[in-house]
Amino acid sequence: MLFGVTTSLLAYACLATAVTTFTVPQLAGQDDTPALLEAMKDLSSDSTILFESGITYNIFTPIQFPELTNVEIRIEGNLTYPTDIPTIQKIVGAAGFPGSWITFTGGTNVTLQGSLDPHWGWIDGHGQAWWDAQNQINRPHGIAFSHINNGVIRDMKIWKPIAWNFATSGSSNIHAFNNTIIAVSSTQSFPFNTDGFSAGGSNMIFEDNFIQNGDDCLTVGSGASNITFRNTYCEGGHGLSIGSLGKAGQVANVQNVLIENIQMKNSLYGARFKSWAGGNGLARNITWRNIAFVDVPFPASALPAGPKPNSTSSNNTHIQDFVFENFTGIIKEYLPSISSAFHPS
Ligand SMILES: *[C@@H]1O[C@H](CO)[C@@H](O)[C@H](O)[C@H]1NC(C)=O
Ligand SMILES: *[C@@H]1O[C@H](CO)[C@@H](O)[C@H](O)[C@H]1NC(C)=O
Ligand SMILES: *[C@@H]1O[C@H](CO)[C@@H](O)[C@H](O)[C@H]1NC(C)=O
Ligand SMILES: *[C@@H]1O[C@H](CO)[C@@H](O)[C@H](O)[C@H]1NC(C)=O
Ligand SMILES: *[C@@H]1O[C@H](CO)[C@@H](O)[C@H](O)[C@H]1NC(C)=O
Ligand SMILES: *[C@@H]1O[C@H](CO)[C@@H](O)[C@H](O)[C@H]1NC(C)=O
Ligand SMILES: *[C@@H]1O[C@H](CO)[C@@H](O)[C@H](O)[C@H]1NC(C)=O
Ligand SMILES: *[C@@H]1O[C@H](CO)[C@@H](O)[C@H](O)[C@H]1NC(C)=O
């Protein structure tokens, strides 16, 4: 009996000391991704990957992490994308590009954590040049936190992303909190297609996030269930969206979504359901409640997602148990000249 207890204590002590911390090296003026990816071959479990404070890392090529177990990625330094548009477009247009500049391919117990220092821990996408050029060709998405079971995304800070920010497709048991997305243009209205969080998978809580952007603050995709999105500030975007669902006859399935305690400012929509005619399937048990808005033309809306819905099929995504509760605020007059600056998606 005594022997058994001693052994398990020892085993616990060994486990607890087994986490390796790897500080990502930085080479002046050069791409810091290759050395990280090389090192990751030995760090895919029980490790902390640290981007050090005081350093600006050049993420000139995409990062694709291997499958991870018990790994923390700490972004204490700044990370910068290439500033040059054609350099990124060439990479995004090449065969095998995974879709996002930073990709988690899967794993268990993975934490992606930013810095609490306001001057450090930013990921700078240099999106301004793309927005000014209205260039939407071969844009990378930001961070794909995909196929992770038990994941945390916290304290992350994104500065002028080129396009979509965080996506969680195929993941489960995710907690994303205290993240900041600043997709605010210095020269125009809020920039196109800079969605905040895209929820896929199941059992996720998104809370206490701060999002200024030019597309959906949240978008919940087909296959998502048990999603809570709360206590969040959304400014400038297209709303708290389900969908779009049913494109090209897709059989959608979205269940148990709760969106509550949201402040929205100058957003095109508040609660929003987007579906394509000709789709199929079901979105059920979706609640939006305690939504406080200022200058929002359409606080609650269900509209076709695209300009040409499929009229050859009489099917549609079915909806059931939608609740819109306690919306308060100021509706802004809809001015087509302003709203045409918004992308329809
Ligand atoms: C999760 O991973 C961290 C290391 O990043 C480790 O300290 C912790 O014990 C792990 N949790 C579980 C439940 O294994
Ligand atoms: C959230 O992050 C900000 C920095 O982005 C920090 O100032 C603040 O303390 C964090 N809040 C919590 C509760 O950790
Ligand atoms: C880190 O990046 C952000 C966004 O580009 C910038 O505002 C901040 O000044 C940078 N920090 C330092 C110490 O350079
Ligand atoms: C979602 O929550 C419901 C009710 O709490 C539960 O029965 C179901 O198993 C959950 N779904 C998933 C995919 O975990
Ligand atoms: C239109 O609906 C039909 C039948 O559901 C489907 O086969 C086709 O892919 C749809 N087209 C589009 C553009 O959604
Ligand atoms: C509806 O979703 C909520 C979460 O938003 C969940 O707690 C509840 O069990 C779901 N109800 C049904 C009937 O699935
Ligand atoms: C309605 O929402 C506001 C926040 O927008 C909140 O302060 C208030 O308590 C809510 N009322 C109810 C009855 O939940
Ligand atoms: C409409 O949906 C039903 C099943 O719900 C399916 O049997 C039928 O083929 C669909 N029709 C079209 C035109 O897609």
mmCIF file of C-alpha atoms in Angstrom, residues 130-325:
data_model
loop_
_atom_site.group_PDB
_atom_site.id
_atom_site.type_symbol
_atom_site.label_atom_id
_atom_site.label_comp_id
_atom_site.label_asym_id
_atom_site.label_seq_id
_atom_site.Cartn_x
_atom_site.Cartn_y
_atom_site.Cartn_z
ATOM 1 C CA TRP A 130 -4.390 45.489 -48.396
ATOM 2 C CA TRP A 131 -7.452 47.440 -47.282
ATOM 3 C CA ASP A 132 -6.313 50.612 -49.051
ATOM 4 C CA ALA A 133 -5.719 48.678 -52.270
ATOM 5 C CA GLN A 134 -9.057 46.837 -51.757
ATOM 6 C CA ASN A 135 -6.985 43.803 -52.561
ATOM 7 C CA GLN A 136 -8.868 40.601 -51.789
ATOM 8 C CA ILE A 137 -6.757 38.227 -53.864
ATOM 9 C CA ASN A 138 -4.936 35.425 -52.039
ATOM 10 C CA ARG A 139 -5.397 36.792 -48.552
ATOM 11 C CA PRO A 140 -4.381 34.489 -45.709
ATOM 12 C CA HIS A 141 -6.688 33.928 -42.750
ATOM 13 C CA GLY A 142 -5.132 34.552 -39.332
ATOM 14 C CA ILE A 143 -5.131 31.713 -36.827
ATOM 15 C CA ALA A 144 -6.739 28.328 -37.432
ATOM 16 C CA PHE A 145 -7.073 26.651 -34.048
ATOM 17 C CA SER A 146 -8.298 23.428 -35.602
ATOM 18 C CA HIS A 147 -9.004 19.937 -34.305
ATOM 19 C CA ILE A 148 -7.910 20.729 -30.754
ATOM 20 C CA ASN A 149 -9.616 19.031 -27.840
ATOM 21 C CA ASN A 150 -9.249 21.070 -24.624
ATOM 22 C CA GLY A 151 -7.841 24.323 -25.876
ATOM 23 C CA VAL A 152 -7.443 27.836 -24.535
ATOM 24 C CA ILE A 153 -6.999 31.037 -26.535
ATOM 25 C CA ARG A 154 -6.342 33.939 -24.170
ATOM 26 C CA ASP A 155 -4.945 37.459 -24.039
ATOM 27 C CA MET A 156 -4.114 37.400 -27.739
ATOM 28 C CA LYS A 157 -3.859 40.738 -29.536
ATOM 29 C CA ILE A 158 -4.224 41.176 -33.262
ATOM 30 C CA TRP A 159 -3.304 44.398 -35.072
ATOM 31 C CA LYS A 160 -4.606 45.124 -38.590
ATOM 32 C CA PRO A 161 -5.162 41.565 -39.789
ATOM 33 C CA ILE A 162 -5.417 41.024 -43.541
ATOM 34 C CA ALA A 163 -8.581 38.899 -43.317
ATOM 35 C CA TRP A 164 -10.381 36.495 -40.931
ATOM 36 C CA ASN A 165 -8.940 36.110 -37.449
ATOM 37 C CA PHE A 166 -9.613 33.068 -35.243
ATOM 38 C CA ALA A 167 -11.270 29.891 -36.479
ATOM 39 C CA THR A 168 -11.906 26.829 -34.321
ATOM 40 C CA SER A 169 -13.142 24.258 -36.810
ATOM 41 C CA GLY A 170 -13.251 20.674 -35.649
ATOM 42 C CA SER A 171 -12.224 21.617 -32.106
ATOM 43 C CA SER A 172 -13.969 20.847 -28.829
ATOM 44 C CA ASN A 173 -13.878 22.128 -25.261
ATOM 45 C CA ILE A 174 -12.403 25.488 -26.127
ATOM 46 C CA HIS A 175 -12.221 28.557 -23.901
ATOM 47 C CA ALA A 176 -11.312 31.783 -25.705
ATOM 48 C CA PHE A 177 -11.153 34.877 -23.517
ATOM 49 C CA ASN A 178 -9.681 38.339 -23.128
ATOM 50 C CA ASN A 179 -8.555 38.508 -26.746
ATOM 51 C CA THR A 180 -8.337 41.769 -28.696
ATOM 52 C CA ILE A 181 -8.778 42.267 -32.420
ATOM 53 C CA ILE A 182 -8.145 45.716 -33.850
ATOM 54 C CA ALA A 183 -9.058 45.659 -37.529
ATOM 55 C CA VAL A 184 -9.580 49.415 -37.791
ATOM 56 C CA SER A 185 -8.542 51.254 -40.909
ATOM 57 C CA SER A 186 -6.954 54.671 -40.630
ATOM 58 C CA THR A 187 -8.266 55.708 -44.055
ATOM 59 C CA GLN A 188 -11.730 54.228 -44.644
ATOM 60 C CA SER A 189 -14.677 52.385 -43.115
ATOM 61 C CA PHE A 190 -14.106 49.128 -41.306
ATOM 62 C CA PRO A 191 -12.192 46.711 -43.560
ATOM 63 C CA PHE A 192 -13.800 43.816 -45.473
ATOM 64 C CA ASN A 193 -13.759 40.182 -44.381
ATOM 65 C CA THR A 194 -11.978 40.661 -41.095
ATOM 66 C CA ASP A 195 -14.269 38.294 -39.155
ATOM 67 C CA GLY A 196 -13.515 38.030 -35.429
ATOM 68 C CA PHE A 197 -14.223 34.478 -34.286
ATOM 69 C CA SER A 198 -15.444 31.676 -36.479
ATOM 70 C CA ALA A 199 -16.842 28.880 -34.328
ATOM 71 C CA GLY A 200 -16.844 25.310 -35.580
ATOM 72 C CA GLY A 201 -16.941 22.152 -33.476
ATOM 73 C CA SER A 202 -18.509 21.816 -30.044
ATOM 74 C CA ASN A 203 -18.514 22.952 -26.439
ATOM 75 C CA MET A 204 -16.870 26.337 -26.702
ATOM 76 C CA ILE A 205 -17.025 29.447 -24.569
ATOM 77 C CA PHE A 206 -15.913 32.746 -26.012
ATOM 78 C CA GLU A 207 -15.989 35.564 -23.475
ATOM 79 C CA ASP A 208 -14.599 38.953 -22.521
ATOM 80 C CA ASN A 209 -13.230 39.579 -25.986
ATOM 81 C CA PHE A 210 -12.854 42.991 -27.659
ATOM 82 C CA ILE A 211 -13.399 43.138 -31.398
ATOM 83 C CA GLN A 212 -13.275 46.075 -33.802
ATOM 84 C CA ASN A 213 -13.572 44.832 -37.353
ATOM 85 C CA GLY A 214 -15.360 44.916 -40.692
ATOM 86 C CA ASP A 215 -17.200 41.603 -40.862
ATOM 87 C CA ASP A 216 -18.919 39.140 -38.529
ATOM 88 C CA CYS A 217 -17.922 39.579 -34.904
ATOM 89 C CA LEU A 218 -18.857 35.933 -34.499
ATOM 90 C CA THR A 219 -19.788 33.457 -37.173
ATOM 91 C CA VAL A 220 -21.061 30.000 -36.236
ATOM 92 C CA GLY A 221 -20.601 27.445 -38.981
ATOM 93 C CA SER A 222 -22.368 24.211 -39.849
ATOM 94 C CA GLY A 223 -21.537 21.372 -37.481
ATOM 95 C CA ALA A 224 -21.208 23.658 -34.458
ATOM 96 C CA SER A 225 -22.969 22.839 -31.212
ATOM 97 C CA ASN A 226 -22.944 24.080 -27.640
ATOM 98 C CA ILE A 227 -21.398 27.456 -28.359
ATOM 99 C CA THR A 228 -21.546 30.325 -25.864
ATOM 100 C CA PHE A 229 -20.392 33.804 -26.864
ATOM 101 C CA ARG A 230 -20.740 36.422 -24.149
ATOM 102 C CA ASN A 231 -19.585 39.581 -22.386
ATOM 103 C CA THR A 232 -18.026 40.922 -25.553
ATOM 104 C CA TYR A 233 -17.623 44.264 -27.322
ATOM 105 C CA CYS A 234 -18.214 44.219 -31.075
ATOM 106 C CA GLU A 235 -17.645 47.367 -33.112
ATOM 107 C CA GLY A 236 -17.885 48.108 -36.793
ATOM 108 C CA GLY A 237 -18.638 44.631 -38.092
ATOM 109 C CA HIS A 238 -21.534 42.679 -39.548
ATOM 110 C CA GLY A 239 -22.974 41.128 -36.442
ATOM 111 C CA LEU A 240 -23.419 38.007 -34.383
ATOM 112 C CA SER A 241 -24.015 35.511 -37.136
ATOM 113 C CA ILE A 242 -25.128 31.989 -37.660
ATOM 114 C CA GLY A 243 -23.995 30.861 -41.090
ATOM 115 C CA SER A 244 -23.955 31.259 -43.796
ATOM 116 C CA LEU A 245 -25.620 27.878 -44.025
ATOM 117 C CA GLY A 246 -26.891 25.853 -46.936
ATOM 118 C CA LYS A 247 -24.617 27.028 -49.716
ATOM 119 C CA ALA A 248 -24.701 24.737 -52.751
ATOM 120 C CA GLY A 249 -27.343 22.522 -51.177
ATOM 121 C CA GLN A 250 -25.372 21.952 -47.938
ATOM 122 C CA VAL A 251 -27.229 20.053 -45.196
ATOM 123 C CA ALA A 252 -26.458 22.264 -42.221
ATOM 124 C CA ASN A 253 -26.503 21.364 -38.544
ATOM 125 C CA VAL A 254 -26.130 24.009 -35.823
ATOM 126 C CA GLN A 255 -27.410 23.444 -32.285
ATOM 127 C CA ASN A 256 -27.442 25.095 -28.865
ATOM 128 C CA VAL A 257 -25.939 28.512 -29.360
ATOM 129 C CA LEU A 258 -26.169 31.187 -26.682
ATOM 130 C CA ILE A 259 -25.029 34.716 -27.441
ATOM 131 C CA GLU A 260 -25.482 37.094 -24.512
ATOM 132 C CA ASN A 261 -24.354 40.314 -22.863
ATOM 133 C CA ILE A 262 -22.930 41.934 -25.953
ATOM 134 C CA GLN A 263 -22.265 45.595 -26.622
ATOM 135 C CA MET A 264 -22.411 46.471 -30.291
ATOM 136 C CA LYS A 265 -21.424 49.752 -31.848
ATOM 137 C CA ASN A 266 -21.762 50.892 -35.426
ATOM 138 C CA SER A 267 -22.307 47.346 -36.688
ATOM 139 C CA LEU A 268 -24.370 46.682 -39.834
ATOM 140 C CA TYR A 269 -26.419 43.930 -38.144
ATOM 141 C CA GLY A 270 -26.882 42.759 -34.560
ATOM 142 C CA ALA A 271 -28.201 39.198 -34.441
ATOM 143 C CA ARG A 272 -27.961 37.680 -37.868
ATOM 144 C CA PHE A 273 -28.971 34.411 -39.503
ATOM 145 C CA LYS A 274 -27.589 33.791 -42.970
ATOM 146 C CA SER A 275 -28.718 30.969 -45.201
ATOM 147 C CA TRP A 276 -28.815 30.144 -48.887
ATOM 148 C CA ALA A 277 -32.016 29.072 -50.555
ATOM 149 C CA GLY A 278 -31.619 25.516 -51.781
ATOM 150 C CA GLY A 279 -29.855 24.396 -48.624
ATOM 151 C CA ASN A 280 -31.167 21.932 -46.125
ATOM 152 C CA GLY A 281 -30.721 20.769 -42.552
ATOM 153 C CA LEU A 282 -31.467 22.458 -39.240
ATOM 154 C CA ALA A 283 -30.354 25.294 -37.013
ATOM 155 C CA ARG A 284 -31.995 24.936 -33.615
ATOM 156 C CA ASN A 285 -31.986 26.364 -30.115
ATOM 157 C CA ILE A 286 -30.216 29.633 -30.879
ATOM 158 C CA THR A 287 -30.573 32.489 -28.383
ATOM 159 C CA TRP A 288 -29.430 36.078 -28.612
ATOM 160 C CA ARG A 289 -30.095 37.995 -25.409
ATOM 161 C CA ASN A 290 -29.071 41.171 -23.604
ATOM 162 C CA ILE A 291 -27.776 42.865 -26.716
ATOM 163 C CA ALA A 292 -27.045 46.564 -26.194
ATOM 164 C CA PHE A 293 -26.419 48.419 -29.435
ATOM 165 C CA VAL A 294 -25.594 51.901 -30.661
ATOM 166 C CA ASP A 295 -25.915 52.948 -34.316
ATOM 167 C CA VAL A 296 -26.894 49.551 -35.702
ATOM 168 C CA PRO A 297 -29.225 49.693 -38.754
ATOM 169 C CA PHE A 298 -30.506 46.087 -38.460
ATOM 170 C CA PRO A 299 -30.448 44.782 -34.881
ATOM 171 C CA ALA A 300 -31.922 41.404 -35.880
ATOM 172 C CA SER A 301 -32.057 39.965 -39.361
ATOM 173 C CA ALA A 302 -32.419 36.822 -41.405
ATOM 174 C CA LEU A 303 -31.377 37.405 -44.968
ATOM 175 C CA PRO A 304 -30.102 35.352 -47.868
ATOM 176 C CA ALA A 305 -26.345 35.173 -47.641
ATOM 177 C CA GLY A 306 -25.600 35.948 -51.227
ATOM 178 C CA PRO A 307 -26.955 38.031 -54.068
ATOM 179 C CA LYS A 308 -28.327 35.064 -56.064
ATOM 180 C CA PRO A 309 -30.072 32.487 -53.896
ATOM 181 C CA ASN A 310 -30.665 29.115 -55.534
ATOM 182 C CA SER A 311 -34.215 29.183 -56.751
ATOM 183 C CA THR A 312 -34.176 25.789 -58.436
ATOM 184 C CA SER A 313 -34.793 24.064 -55.099
ATOM 185 C CA SER A 314 -37.670 24.746 -52.756
ATOM 186 C CA ASN A 315 -35.659 23.455 -49.791
ATOM 187 C CA ASN A 316 -34.186 25.673 -47.134
ATOM 188 C CA THR A 317 -32.292 25.333 -43.891
ATOM 189 C CA HIS A 318 -34.911 24.760 -41.191
ATOM 190 C CA ILE A 319 -34.896 26.883 -38.085
ATOM 191 C CA GLN A 320 -36.310 26.010 -34.680
ATOM 192 C CA ASP A 321 -36.312 27.636 -31.237
ATOM 193 C CA PHE A 322 -34.747 30.965 -32.100
ATOM 194 C CA VAL A 323 -34.971 33.452 -29.221
ATOM 195 C CA PHE A 324 -34.267 37.188 -29.484
ATOM 196 C CA GLU A 325 -34.520 38.710 -26.016
#
